[in-house]
PDB file of C-alpha atoms in Angstrom:
ATOM      1  CA  UNK A 271     -16.756 122.782 -77.051  1.00 38.00           C
ATOM      2  CA  UNK A 272     -16.308 121.795 -80.672  1.00 43.00           C
ATOM      3  CA  UNK A 273     -13.315 119.658 -81.544  1.00 48.00           C
ATOM      4  CA  UNK A 274     -10.401 121.469 -83.218  1.00 57.00           C
ATOM      5  CA  UNK A 275     -10.378 120.956 -86.982  1.00 72.00           C
ATOM      6  CA  UNK A 276      -7.369 118.984 -88.135  1.00 78.00           C
ATOM      7  CA  UNK A 277      -5.313 119.727 -91.227  1.00 88.00           C
ATOM      8  CA  UNK A 278      -4.877 117.258 -94.083  1.00 88.00           C
ATOM      9  CA  UNK A 279      -1.312 116.542 -93.012  1.00 88.00           C
ATOM     10  CA  UNK A 280      -2.440 115.805 -89.460  1.00 89.00           C
ATOM     11  CA  UNK A 281      -5.156 113.438 -90.734  1.00 90.00           C
ATOM     12  CA  UNK A 282      -2.662 111.588 -92.904  1.00 91.00           C
ATOM     13  CA  UNK A 283      -0.165 111.247 -90.052  1.00 91.00           C
ATOM     14  CA  UNK A 284      -2.930 110.070 -87.749  1.00 91.00           C
ATOM     15  CA  UNK A 285      -4.037 107.426 -90.285  1.00 91.00           C
ATOM     16  CA  UNK A 286      -0.497 106.143 -90.622  1.00 91.00           C
ATOM     17  CA  UNK A 287      -0.121 105.876 -86.824  1.00 93.00           C
ATOM     18  CA  UNK A 288      -3.446 104.028 -86.549  1.00 94.00           C
ATOM     19  CA  UNK A 289      -2.394 101.584 -89.254  1.00 93.00           C
ATOM     20  CA  UNK A 290       0.861 100.911 -87.428  1.00 92.00           C
ATOM     21  CA  UNK A 291      -1.027 100.312 -84.155  1.00 93.00           C
ATOM     22  CA  UNK A 292      -3.442  97.855 -85.797  1.00 93.00           C
ATOM     23  CA  UNK A 293      -0.539  96.007 -87.366  1.00 90.00           C
ATOM     24  CA  UNK A 294       1.212  95.682 -83.984  1.00 92.00           C
ATOM     25  CA  UNK A 295      -1.969  94.201 -82.459  1.00 93.00           C
ATOM     26  CA  UNK A 296      -2.242  91.617 -85.277  1.00 92.00           C
ATOM     27  CA  UNK A 297      -5.394  93.213 -86.732  1.00 93.00           C
ATOM     28  CA  UNK A 298      -4.045  92.745 -90.251  1.00 93.00           C
ATOM     29  CA  UNK A 299      -7.290  93.148 -92.229  1.00 92.00           C
ATOM     30  CA  UNK A 300      -8.216  96.341 -90.365  1.00 94.00           C
ATOM     31  CA  UNK A 301      -4.670  97.642 -90.855  1.00 92.00           C
ATOM     32  CA  UNK A 302      -4.959  97.231 -94.650  1.00 94.00           C
ATOM     33  CA  UNK A 303      -8.384  98.905 -94.667  1.00 94.00           C
ATOM     34  CA  UNK A 304      -7.075 101.826 -92.589  1.00 94.00           C
ATOM     35  CA  UNK A 305      -4.056 102.109 -94.891  1.00 93.00           C
ATOM     36  CA  UNK A 306      -6.358 102.451 -97.916  1.00 94.00           C
ATOM     37  CA  UNK A 307      -8.486 105.149 -96.215  1.00 94.00           C
ATOM     38  CA  UNK A 308      -5.370 107.134 -95.331  1.00 93.00           C
ATOM     39  CA  UNK A 309      -4.160 106.875 -98.934  1.00 93.00           C
ATOM     40  CA  UNK A 310      -7.540 108.138-100.176  1.00 93.00           C
ATOM     41  CA  UNK A 311      -7.227 111.258 -97.984  1.00 93.00           C
ATOM     42  CA  UNK A 312      -3.713 111.836 -99.364  1.00 93.00           C
ATOM     43  CA  UNK A 313      -4.809 111.402-102.995  1.00 93.00           C
ATOM     44  CA  UNK A 314      -7.777 113.772-102.564  1.00 92.00           C
ATOM     45  CA  UNK A 315      -5.388 116.421-101.241  1.00 92.00           C
ATOM     46  CA  UNK A 316      -3.140 116.011-104.288  1.00 91.00           C
ATOM     47  CA  UNK A 317      -6.090 116.310-106.666  1.00 93.00           C
ATOM     48  CA  UNK A 318      -7.273 119.533-105.005  1.00 92.00           C
ATOM     49  CA  UNK A 319      -3.791 121.050-105.191  1.00 90.00           C
ATOM     50  CA  UNK A 320      -3.593 120.251-108.907  1.00 90.00           C
ATOM     51  CA  UNK A 321      -7.194 121.170-109.825  1.00 93.00           C
ATOM     52  CA  UNK A 322      -8.184 117.587-110.627  1.00 93.00           C
ATOM     53  CA  UNK A 323     -11.682 116.111-109.987  1.00 93.00           C
ATOM     54  CA  UNK A 324     -12.425 114.236-106.752  1.00 92.00           C
ATOM     55  CA  UNK A 325     -14.040 110.812-107.171  1.00 91.00           C
ATOM     56  CA  UNK A 326     -13.217 107.133-107.086  1.00 92.00           C
ATOM     57  CA  UNK A 327      -9.726 106.370-105.771  1.00 92.00           C
ATOM     58  CA  UNK A 328      -8.678 104.479-108.898  1.00 91.00           C
ATOM     59  CA  UNK A 329      -9.886 107.312-111.162  1.00 93.00           C
ATOM     60  CA  UNK A 330      -8.040 109.912-109.077  1.00 93.00           C
ATOM     61  CA  UNK A 331      -4.846 107.846-109.291  1.00 92.00           C
ATOM     62  CA  UNK A 332      -5.210 107.625-113.078  1.00 93.00           C
ATOM     63  CA  UNK A 333      -5.647 111.405-113.349  1.00 93.00           C
ATOM     64  CA  UNK A 334      -2.616 112.120-111.153  1.00 92.00           C
ATOM     65  CA  UNK A 335      -0.446 109.788-113.238  1.00 92.00           C
ATOM     66  CA  UNK A 336      -1.643 111.185-116.600  1.00 93.00           C
ATOM     67  CA  UNK A 337      -1.027 114.763-115.496  1.00 92.00           C
ATOM     68  CA  UNK A 338       2.489 113.909-114.347  1.00 90.00           C
ATOM     69  CA  UNK A 339       1.845 114.675-110.678  1.00 88.00           C
ATOM     70  CA  UNK A 340       3.065 111.215-109.614  1.00 90.00           C
ATOM     71  CA  UNK A 341       5.588 108.935-111.285  1.00 90.00           C
ATOM     72  CA  UNK A 342       4.961 105.442-112.598  1.00 91.00           C
ATOM     73  CA  UNK A 343       6.542 103.783-109.536  1.00 90.00           C
ATOM     74  CA  UNK A 344       4.508 105.910-107.108  1.00 89.00           C
ATOM     75  CA  UNK A 345       1.349 105.144-109.082  1.00 92.00           C
ATOM     76  CA  UNK A 346       2.046 101.398-108.828  1.00 92.00           C
ATOM     77  CA  UNK A 347       2.583 101.638-105.048  1.00 91.00           C
ATOM     78  CA  UNK A 348      -0.630 103.618-104.518  1.00 93.00           C
ATOM     79  CA  UNK A 349      -2.575 101.120-106.612  1.00 93.00           C
ATOM     80  CA  UNK A 350      -1.217  98.202-104.560  1.00 93.00           C
ATOM     81  CA  UNK A 351      -2.369  99.826-101.286  1.00 94.00           C
ATOM     82  CA  UNK A 352      -5.847 100.368-102.769  1.00 93.00           C
ATOM     83  CA  UNK A 353      -6.087  96.772-104.023  1.00 93.00           C
ATOM     84  CA  UNK A 354      -4.998  95.218-100.691  1.00 93.00           C
ATOM     85  CA  UNK A 355      -7.461  97.364 -98.753  1.00 91.00           C
ATOM     86  CA  UNK A 356     -10.347  96.390-101.059  1.00 91.00           C
ATOM     87  CA  UNK A 357      -9.580  92.659-100.689  1.00 90.00           C
ATOM     88  CA  UNK A 358      -9.299  92.945 -96.926  1.00 90.00           C
ATOM     89  CA  UNK A 359     -12.679  94.666 -96.774  1.00 90.00           C
ATOM     90  CA  UNK A 360     -14.515  92.391 -99.236  1.00 90.00           C
ATOM     91  CA  UNK A 361     -12.815  89.036 -98.572  1.00 88.00           C
ATOM     92  CA  UNK A 362     -11.631  89.511 -94.996  1.00 85.00           C
ATOM     93  CA  UNK A 363      -7.989  88.749 -95.771  1.00 83.00           C
ATOM     94  CA  UNK A 364      -5.920  88.742 -92.577  1.00 86.00           C
ATOM     95  CA  UNK A 365      -2.461  88.034 -94.008  1.00 91.00           C
ATOM     96  CA  UNK A 366       0.373  89.547 -91.900  1.00 92.00           C
ATOM     97  CA  UNK A 367       2.793  89.724 -94.867  1.00 93.00           C
ATOM     98  CA  UNK A 368       0.318  91.634 -97.032  1.00 92.00           C
ATOM     99  CA  UNK A 369      -0.543  93.927 -94.147  1.00 91.00           C
ATOM    100  CA  UNK A 370       3.141  94.701 -93.589  1.00 93.00           C
ATOM    101  CA  UNK A 371       3.617  95.406 -97.285  1.00 93.00           C
ATOM    102  CA  UNK A 372       0.591  97.730 -97.295  1.00 92.00           C
ATOM    103  CA  UNK A 373       1.933  99.662 -94.290  1.00 93.00           C
ATOM    104  CA  UNK A 374       5.397  99.962 -95.847  1.00 94.00           C
ATOM    105  CA  UNK A 375       3.922 101.342 -99.088  1.00 93.00           C
ATOM    106  CA  UNK A 376       1.782 103.779 -97.099  1.00 92.00           C
ATOM    107  CA  UNK A 377       4.843 105.032 -95.199  1.00 93.00           C
ATOM    108  CA  UNK A 378       6.590 105.689 -98.532  1.00 92.00           C
ATOM    109  CA  UNK A 379       3.506 107.499 -99.844  1.00 89.00           C
ATOM    110  CA  UNK A 380       3.331 109.756 -96.763  1.00 90.00           C
ATOM    111  CA  UNK A 381       7.030 110.570 -97.058  1.00 89.00           C
ATOM    112  CA  UNK A 382       6.655 111.417-100.768  1.00 86.00           C
ATOM    113  CA  UNK A 383       3.650 113.610 -99.956  1.00 87.00           C
ATOM    114  CA  UNK A 384       5.632 115.582 -97.354  1.00 86.00           C
ATOM    115  CA  UNK A 385       8.498 116.055 -99.824  1.00 86.00           C
ATOM    116  CA  UNK A 386       6.074 117.312-102.453  1.00 82.00           C
ATOM    117  CA  UNK A 387       4.575 119.874-100.072  1.00 83.00           C
ATOM    118  CA  UNK A 388       8.015 121.112 -99.040  1.00 84.00           C
ATOM    119  CA  UNK A 389       9.042 121.458-102.680  1.00 82.00           C
ATOM    120  CA  UNK A 390       5.928 123.489-103.504  1.00 77.00           C
ATOM    121  CA  UNK A 391       6.497 125.747-100.469  1.00 79.00           C
ATOM    122  CA  UNK A 392      10.101 126.374-101.511  1.00 80.00           C
ATOM    123  CA  UNK A 393       8.974 127.175-105.060  1.00 77.00           C
ATOM    124  CA  UNK A 394       6.467 129.708-103.782  1.00 77.00           C
ATOM    125  CA  UNK A 395       9.095 131.358-101.590  1.00 79.00           C
ATOM    126  CA  UNK A 396      11.521 131.607-104.511  1.00 80.00           C
ATOM    127  CA  UNK A 397       8.810 133.071-106.708  1.00 76.00           C
ATOM    128  CA  UNK A 398       7.970 135.680-104.074  1.00 72.00           C
ATOM    129  CA  UNK A 399      11.626 136.652-103.688  1.00 73.00           C
ATOM    130  CA  UNK A 400      11.953 137.197-107.450  1.00 72.00           C
ATOM    131  CA  UNK A 401       9.104 139.686-107.685  1.00 65.00           C
ATOM    132  CA  UNK A 402      10.421 143.058-108.917  1.00 60.00           C
ATOM    133  CA  UNK A 403      10.538 145.874-106.390  1.00 52.00           C
ATOM    134  CA  UNK A 404       8.909 149.026-107.659  1.00 56.00           C
ATOM    135  CA  UNK A 405      11.353 151.910-107.593  1.00 54.00           C
ATOM    136  CA  UNK A 406       9.995 155.261-106.588  1.00 53.00           C
ATOM    137  CA  UNK A 407      11.451 158.722-106.723  1.00 48.00           C
ATOM    138  CA  UNK A 408      11.586 161.026-103.745  1.00 47.00           C
ATOM    139  CA  UNK A 409       8.283 162.561-104.846  1.00 50.00           C
ATOM    140  CA  UNK A 410       6.513 159.204-104.685  1.00 50.00           C
ATOM    141  CA  UNK A 411       6.322 158.713-108.503  1.00 53.00           C
ATOM    142  CA  UNK A 412       7.066 155.173-109.720  1.00 57.00           C
ATOM    143  CA  UNK A 413       9.805 154.945-112.344  1.00 57.00           C
ATOM    144  CA  UNK A 414       7.895 152.085-113.969  1.00 63.00           C
ATOM    145  CA  UNK A 415       5.063 154.494-114.764  1.00 64.00           C
ATOM    146  CA  UNK A 416       7.245 156.879-116.769  1.00 67.00           C
ATOM    147  CA  UNK A 417       6.439 157.208-120.502  1.00 74.00           C
ATOM    148  CA  UNK A 418       8.465 154.945-122.830  1.00 74.00           C
ATOM    149  CA  UNK A 419      10.125 157.878-124.625  1.00 71.00           C
ATOM    150  CA  UNK A 420      11.485 159.115-121.290  1.00 73.00           C
ATOM    151  CA  UNK A 421      12.923 155.687-120.421  1.00 72.00           C
ATOM    152  CA  UNK A 422      14.659 155.513-123.836  1.00 80.00           C
ATOM    153  CA  UNK A 423      15.581 159.191-124.109  1.00 80.00           C
ATOM    154  CA  UNK A 424      17.462 159.520-120.822  1.00 81.00           C
ATOM    155  CA  UNK A 425      20.086 156.804-121.607  1.00 84.00           C
ATOM    156  CA  UNK A 426      20.441 158.178-125.156  1.00 85.00           C
ATOM    157  CA  UNK A 427      21.132 161.695-123.878  1.00 88.00           C
ATOM    158  CA  UNK A 428      23.753 160.340-121.476  1.00 89.00           C
ATOM    159  CA  UNK A 429      25.522 158.443-124.302  1.00 92.00           C
ATOM    160  CA  UNK A 430      25.557 161.496-126.579  1.00 89.00           C
ATOM    161  CA  UNK A 431      26.942 163.631-123.770  1.00 89.00           C
ATOM    162  CA  UNK A 432      29.776 161.145-123.183  1.00 90.00           C
ATOM    163  CA  UNK A 433      30.633 161.105-126.910  1.00 93.00           C
ATOM    164  CA  UNK A 434      30.728 164.922-126.973  1.00 90.00           C
ATOM    165  CA  UNK A 435      33.039 165.049-123.950  1.00 90.00           C
ATOM    166  CA  UNK A 436      35.435 162.453-125.411  1.00 90.00           C
ATOM    167  CA  UNK A 437      35.672 164.302-128.744  1.00 88.00           C
ATOM    168  CA  UNK A 438      36.188 167.641-127.038  1.00 86.00           C
ATOM    169  CA  UNK A 439      38.985 166.216-124.942  1.00 83.00           C
ATOM    170  CA  UNK A 440      40.655 164.667-128.007  1.00 82.00           C
ATOM    171  CA  UNK A 441      40.460 167.933-129.993  1.00 80.00           C
ATOM    172  CA  UNK A 442      41.891 169.905-127.108  1.00 76.00           C
ATOM    173  CA  UNK A 443      44.768 167.471-126.679  1.00 74.00           C
ATOM    174  CA  UNK A 444      45.553 167.485-130.416  1.00 67.00           C
ATOM    175  CA  UNK A 445      45.647 171.307-130.513  1.00 66.00           C
ATOM    176  CA  UNK A 446      47.908 171.449-127.460  1.00 62.00           C
ATOM    177  CA  UNK A 447      50.403 168.891-128.792  1.00 59.00           C
ATOM    178  CA  UNK A 448      51.556 169.773-132.370  1.00 57.00           C
ATOM    179  CA  UNK A 449      54.068 166.902-132.385  1.00 55.00           C
ATOM    180  CA  UNK A 450      51.168 164.493-132.894  1.00 49.00           C
ATOM    181  CA  UNK A 451      50.426 165.873-136.367  1.00 54.00           C
ATOM    182  CA  UNK A 452      54.081 165.757-137.316  1.00 55.00           C
ATOM    183  CA  UNK A 453      54.336 162.166-136.179  1.00 57.00           C
ATOM    184  CA  UNK A 454      51.250 161.174-138.188  1.00 50.00           C
ATOM    185  CA  UNK A 455      52.527 162.916-141.345  1.00 58.00           C
ATOM    186  CA  UNK A 456      55.946 161.273-140.932  1.00 60.00           C
ATOM    187  CA  UNK A 457      54.330 157.841-140.615  1.00 59.00           C
ATOM    188  CA  UNK A 458      52.209 158.387-143.720  1.00 60.00           C
ATOM    189  CA  UNK A 459      55.270 159.526-145.729  1.00 62.00           C
ATOM    190  CA  UNK A 460      57.239 156.458-144.632  1.00 63.00           C
ATOM    191  CA  UNK A 461      54.387 154.176-145.639  1.00 59.00           C
ATOM    192  CA  UNK A 462      54.071 155.787-149.071  1.00 62.00           C
ATOM    193  CA  UNK A 463      57.833 155.537-149.615  1.00 60.00           C
ATOM    194  CA  UNK A 464      57.821 151.857-148.678  1.00 59.00           C
ATOM    195  CA  UNK A 465      54.944 151.127-151.083  1.00 58.00           C
ATOM    196  CA  UNK A 466      56.696 153.015-153.908  1.00 58.00           C
ATOM    197  CA  UNK A 467      59.968 151.126-153.344  1.00 57.00           C
ATOM    198  CA  UNK A 468      58.151 147.806-153.312  1.00 56.00           C
ATOM    199  CA  UNK A 469      56.310 148.618-156.549  1.00 51.00           C
ATOM    200  CA  UNK A 470      59.552 149.683-158.285  1.00 55.00           C
ATOM    201  CA  UNK A 471      61.328 146.543-157.118  1.00 51.00           C
ATOM    202  CA  UNK A 472      58.489 144.398-158.465  1.00 50.00           C
ATOM    203  CA  UNK A 473      58.632 146.207-161.817  1.00 48.00           C
ATOM    204  CA  UNK A 474      62.429 145.809-162.115  1.00 46.00           C
ATOM    205  CA  UNK A 475      62.564 142.146-161.110  1.00 48.00           C
ATOM    206  CA  UNK A 476      59.362 140.347-162.151  1.00 52.00           C
ATOM    207  CA  UNK A 477      59.046 136.686-161.295  1.00 62.00           C
ATOM    208  CA  UNK A 478      59.750 134.138-164.006  1.00 73.00           C
ATOM    209  CA  UNK A 479      57.147 131.788-165.494  1.00 84.00           C
ATOM    210  CA  UNK A 480      57.284 128.279-166.959  1.00 88.00           C
ATOM    211  CA  UNK A 481      56.826 127.919-170.721  1.00 89.00           C
ATOM    212  CA  UNK A 482      56.147 124.548-172.364  1.00 92.00           C
ATOM    213  CA  UNK A 483      57.333 124.048-175.988  1.00 94.00           C
ATOM    214  CA  UNK A 484      57.620 121.151-178.401  1.00 94.00           C
ATOM    215  CA  UNK A 485      61.103 119.722-178.794  1.00 92.00           C
ATOM    216  CA  UNK A 486      60.212 118.217-182.185  1.00 92.00           C
ATOM    217  CA  UNK A 487      57.193 118.048-184.456  1.00 91.00           C
ATOM    218  CA  UNK A 488      54.402 116.655-182.284  1.00 91.00           C
ATOM    219  CA  UNK A 489      50.921 115.204-182.862  1.00 94.00           C
ATOM    220  CA  UNK A 490      47.949 116.592-180.920  1.00 95.00           C
ATOM    221  CA  UNK A 491      45.321 113.944-180.155  1.00 95.00           C
ATOM    222  CA  UNK A 492      41.772 113.991-178.832  1.00 92.00           C
ATOM    223  CA  UNK A 493      42.447 111.196-176.276  1.00 94.00           C
ATOM    224  CA  UNK A 494      45.633 110.121-174.431  1.00 93.00           C
ATOM    225  CA  UNK A 495      46.407 107.268-176.797  1.00 92.00           C
ATOM    226  CA  UNK A 496      48.255 106.793-180.072  1.00 92.00           C
ATOM    227  CA  UNK A 497      44.976 105.443-181.444  1.00 90.00           C
ATOM    228  CA  UNK A 498      43.144 108.620-180.471  1.00 90.00           C
ATOM    229  CA  UNK A 499      41.796 110.992-183.132  1.00 92.00           C
ATOM    230  CA  UNK A 500      44.550 113.194-184.614  1.00 93.00           C
ATOM    231  CA  UNK A 501      43.633 116.875-184.285  1.00 92.00           C
ATOM    232  CA  UNK A 502      46.800 118.480-185.725  1.00 94.00           C
ATOM    233  CA  UNK A 503      50.598 118.268-185.820  1.00 94.00           C
ATOM    234  CA  UNK A 504      52.645 121.058-184.216  1.00 93.00           C
ATOM    235  CA  UNK A 505      56.154 121.940-185.495  1.00 94.00           C
ATOM    236  CA  UNK A 506      59.178 121.985-183.194  1.00 91.00           C
ATOM    237  CA  UNK A 507      59.455 125.037-180.951  1.00 88.00           C
ATOM    238  CA  UNK A 508      55.693 125.661-180.697  1.00 94.00           C
ATOM    239  CA  UNK A 509      54.629 127.177-177.374  1.00 93.00           C
ATOM    240  CA  UNK A 510      51.879 125.001-175.832  1.00 91.00           C
ATOM    241  CA  UNK A 511      48.845 126.175-173.868  1.00 93.00           C
ATOM    242  CA  UNK A 512      49.756 123.875-170.956  1.00 93.00           C
ATOM    243  CA  UNK A 513      46.930 122.552-168.719  1.00 94.00           C
ATOM    244  CA  UNK A 514      48.558 119.771-166.698  1.00 92.00           C
ATOM    245  CA  UNK A 515      49.970 116.254-166.654  1.00 92.00           C
ATOM    246  CA  UNK A 516      47.655 113.332-167.458  1.00 93.00           C
ATOM    247  CA  UNK A 517      50.169 110.563-166.625  1.00 91.00           C
ATOM    248  CA  UNK A 518      53.831 109.745-167.227  1.00 89.00           C
ATOM    249  CA  UNK A 519      53.327 109.461-171.015  1.00 91.00           C
ATOM    250  CA  UNK A 520      50.754 112.173-171.839  1.00 95.00           C
ATOM    251  CA  UNK A 521      50.396 115.927-171.179  1.00 95.00           C
ATOM    252  CA  UNK A 522      47.099 117.846-171.310  1.00 94.00           C
ATOM    253  CA  UNK A 523      47.030 121.060-173.396  1.00 95.00           C
ATOM    254  CA  UNK A 524      44.363 123.515-174.529  1.00 93.00           C
ATOM    255  CA  UNK A 525      43.865 123.324-178.297  1.00 92.00           C
ATOM    256  CA  UNK A 526      41.284 125.563-179.992  1.00 90.00           C
ATOM    257  CA  UNK A 527      39.292 125.901-176.734  1.00 90.00           C
ATOM    258  CA  UNK A 528      39.159 122.119-176.091  1.00 92.00           C
ATOM    259  CA  UNK A 529      41.280 119.722-174.069  1.00 91.00           C
ATOM    260  CA  UNK A 530      43.800 117.689-176.074  1.00 95.00           C
ATOM    261  CA  UNK A 531      46.835 115.462-175.411  1.00 95.00           C
ATOM    262  CA  UNK A 532      50.502 115.335-176.546  1.00 93.00           C
ATOM    263  CA  UNK A 533      53.398 112.996-175.728  1.00 94.00           C
ATOM    264  CA  UNK A 534      55.123 114.201-172.517  1.00 95.00           C
ATOM    265  CA  UNK A 535      58.623 113.028-173.513  1.00 90.00           C
ATOM    266  CA  UNK A 536      58.708 115.556-176.388  1.00 93.00           C
ATOM    267  CA  UNK A 537      57.538 118.561-174.328  1.00 93.00           C
ATOM    268  CA  UNK A 538      60.220 120.894-172.925  1.00 93.00           C
ATOM    269  CA  UNK A 539      59.582 123.087-169.846  1.00 89.00           C
ATOM    270  CA  UNK A 540      61.717 126.206-169.364  1.00 87.00           C
ATOM    271  CA  UNK A 541      61.695 129.223-166.995  1.00 82.00           C
ATOM    272  CA  UNK A 542      61.497 132.562-168.856  1.00 75.00           C
ATOM    273  CA  UNK A 543      60.905 136.237-167.999  1.00 69.00           C
ATOM    274  CA  UNK A 544      57.362 137.430-168.855  1.00 61.00           C
ATOM    275  CA  UNK A 545      58.856 140.268-170.932  1.00 58.00           C
ATOM    276  CA  UNK A 546      60.722 137.743-173.050  1.00 56.00           C
ATOM    277  CA  UNK A 547      57.831 135.350-173.443  1.00 53.00           C
ATOM    278  CA  UNK A 548      56.835 136.805-176.816  1.00 52.00           C
ATOM    279  CA  UNK A 549      60.307 136.061-178.180  1.00 52.00           C
ATOM    280  CA  UNK A 550      60.099 132.495-176.868  1.00 47.00           C
ATOM    281  CA  UNK A 551      56.932 131.709-178.818  1.00 47.00           C
ATOM    282  CA  UNK A 552      57.531 130.111-182.200  1.00 43.00           C
ATOM    283  CA  UNK A 553      55.300 130.475-185.202  1.00 41.00           C
ATOM    284  CA  UNK A 554      53.447 127.327-186.066  1.00 41.00           C
ATOM    285  CA  UNK A 555      54.369 125.762-189.382  1.00 38.00           C
ATOM    286  CA  UNK A 556      51.993 126.608-192.217  1.00 38.00           C
ATOM    287  CA  UNK A 557      52.436 123.157-193.631  1.00 34.00           C
ATOM    288  CA  UNK A 558      51.533 120.514-191.057  1.00 38.00           C
ATOM    289  CA  UNK A 559      51.248 117.738-193.608  1.00 36.00           C
ATOM    290  CA  UNK A 560      55.034 117.305-193.887  1.00 40.00           C
ATOM    291  CA  UNK A 561      55.691 117.226-190.119  1.00 39.00           C
ATOM    292  CA  UNK A 562      56.522 113.881-188.575  1.00 41.00           C
ATOM    293  CA  UNK A 563      54.514 112.510-185.659  1.00 46.00           C
ATOM    294  CA  UNK A 564      56.360 112.060-182.340  1.00 52.00           C
ATOM    295  CA  UNK A 565      54.640 110.156-179.524  1.00 53.00           C
ATOM    296  CA  UNK A 566      55.496 107.632-176.772  1.00 55.00           C
ATOM    297  CA  UNK A 567      57.625 104.697-177.767  1.00 46.00           C
ATOM    298  CA  UNK A 568      56.256 101.286-178.673  1.00 39.00           C
ATOM    299  CA  UNK A 569      54.422  99.585-175.803  1.00 40.00           C
ATOM    300  CA  UNK A 570      54.241 102.723-173.572  1.00 43.00           C
ATOM    301  CA  UNK A 571      50.896 104.191-174.726  1.00 42.00           C
ATOM    302  CA  UNK A 572      47.820 104.274-172.458  1.00 39.00           C
ATOM    303  CA  UNK A 573      45.849 101.981-174.759  1.00 40.00           C
ATOM    304  CA  UNK A 574      48.675  99.518-175.368  1.00 40.00           C
ATOM    305  CA  UNK A 575      48.741  99.988-179.213  1.00 39.00           C
ATOM    306  CA  UNK A 576      51.914  99.365-181.206  1.00 35.00           C
ATOM    307  CA  UNK A 577      53.806 101.722-183.493  1.00 36.00           C
ATOM    308  CA  UNK A 578      52.488  99.862-186.523  1.00 36.00           C
ATOM    309  CA  UNK A 579      48.884 100.331-185.359  1.00 41.00           C
ATOM    310  CA  UNK A 580      49.555 104.083-184.859  1.00 41.00           C
ATOM    311  CA  UNK A 581      50.950 104.409-188.414  1.00 39.00           C
ATOM    312  CA  UNK A 582      47.904 102.681-189.912  1.00 40.00           C
ATOM    313  CA  UNK A 583      45.455 104.834-187.909  1.00 40.00           C
ATOM    314  CA  UNK A 584      47.330 108.011-188.878  1.00 43.00           C
ATOM    315  CA  UNK A 585      47.248 107.175-192.585  1.00 41.00           C
ATOM    316  CA  UNK A 586      43.537 106.286-192.439  1.00 42.00           C
ATOM    317  CA  UNK A 587      42.564 109.534-190.670  1.00 44.00           C
ATOM    318  CA  UNK A 588      44.784 112.006-192.573  1.00 44.00           C
ATOM    319  CA  UNK A 589      45.453 110.413-195.940  1.00 44.00           C
ATOM    320  CA  UNK A 590      44.074 113.478-197.746  1.00 39.00           C
ATOM    321  CA  UNK A 591      46.252 115.913-195.738  1.00 38.00           C
ATOM    322  CA  UNK A 592      49.554 114.100-195.279  1.00 43.00           C
ATOM    323  CA  UNK A 593      52.237 113.108-197.721  1.00 39.00           C
ATOM    324  CA  UNK A 594      53.576 109.594-198.130  1.00 37.00           C
ATOM    325  CA  UNK A 595      56.471 110.351-195.786  1.00 35.00           C
ATOM    326  CA  UNK A 596      56.717 107.858-192.897  1.00 37.00           C
ATOM    327  CA  UNK A 597      56.008 109.126-189.379  1.00 37.00           C
ATOM    328  CA  UNK A 598      59.058 109.691-187.185  1.00 34.00           C
ATOM    329  CA  UNK A 599      59.095 108.459-183.627  1.00 32.00           C
TER     330      UNK A 599
END
């Protein structure tokens, strides 16, 4: 009677048991050789399961590691078993320590192999449980075989029917309860009245704005310094196109579409009603040559120039437009 064919797992377990028996009988070289043969059976099984070529043990180990079937640590352990078995076979090494190490590495390899098989079996079971179940009607027709327009049309018809029912119910309820319309109209009237009152209140009491005017005749310069280029001289009471504050001594204004600077200490800010703003604006003097220049006091300019330097620069820049009258500070 022919011997019963053993499975790969049974062969691997048998090889491990044989290696352990040889080790216990002090046949250390034979134990390392048997350990290597058992590892070769294990590695061939892994290659078949992962569609890798069967060949030399070292080549198979390289393929398993490159394909990610085994980790770097497992690869190193397998390679150590193979190396010890080759030396025991070619050189007759009979070292008990090396034989024990080879058996320990083989035991770890067999355990890892069993874990891998269990993981693959669990994955297959999970995959089988996730397979969709074909739904069939009472007549034996599969719902999955229905035309696409039927699959899309049925849910659409249901949604439209629900919308129609909701609107019909709302219309019926509105017709049966006339107080709803009265309530809506009352709410709309109240809202319109509130908006009208708010608009009238805003028109009667507009918010005030800040107007900046010159408190005396004032020079307008291109830069924030008494040595800066003189653009013009504004008479007292001129409304300024205020931009912002440059520092404690100079204010930024808009002059003829460009940014210019005037002395802050001679600019007056006042709150006025927008309706009265036109009355607050003063007409600029037609003769700017007779107006005196008013700027920060001596030693307080951004460039550090003196009053004497300012007078000299002013005369040099506007000698053709100004009179011989001294500038007032």
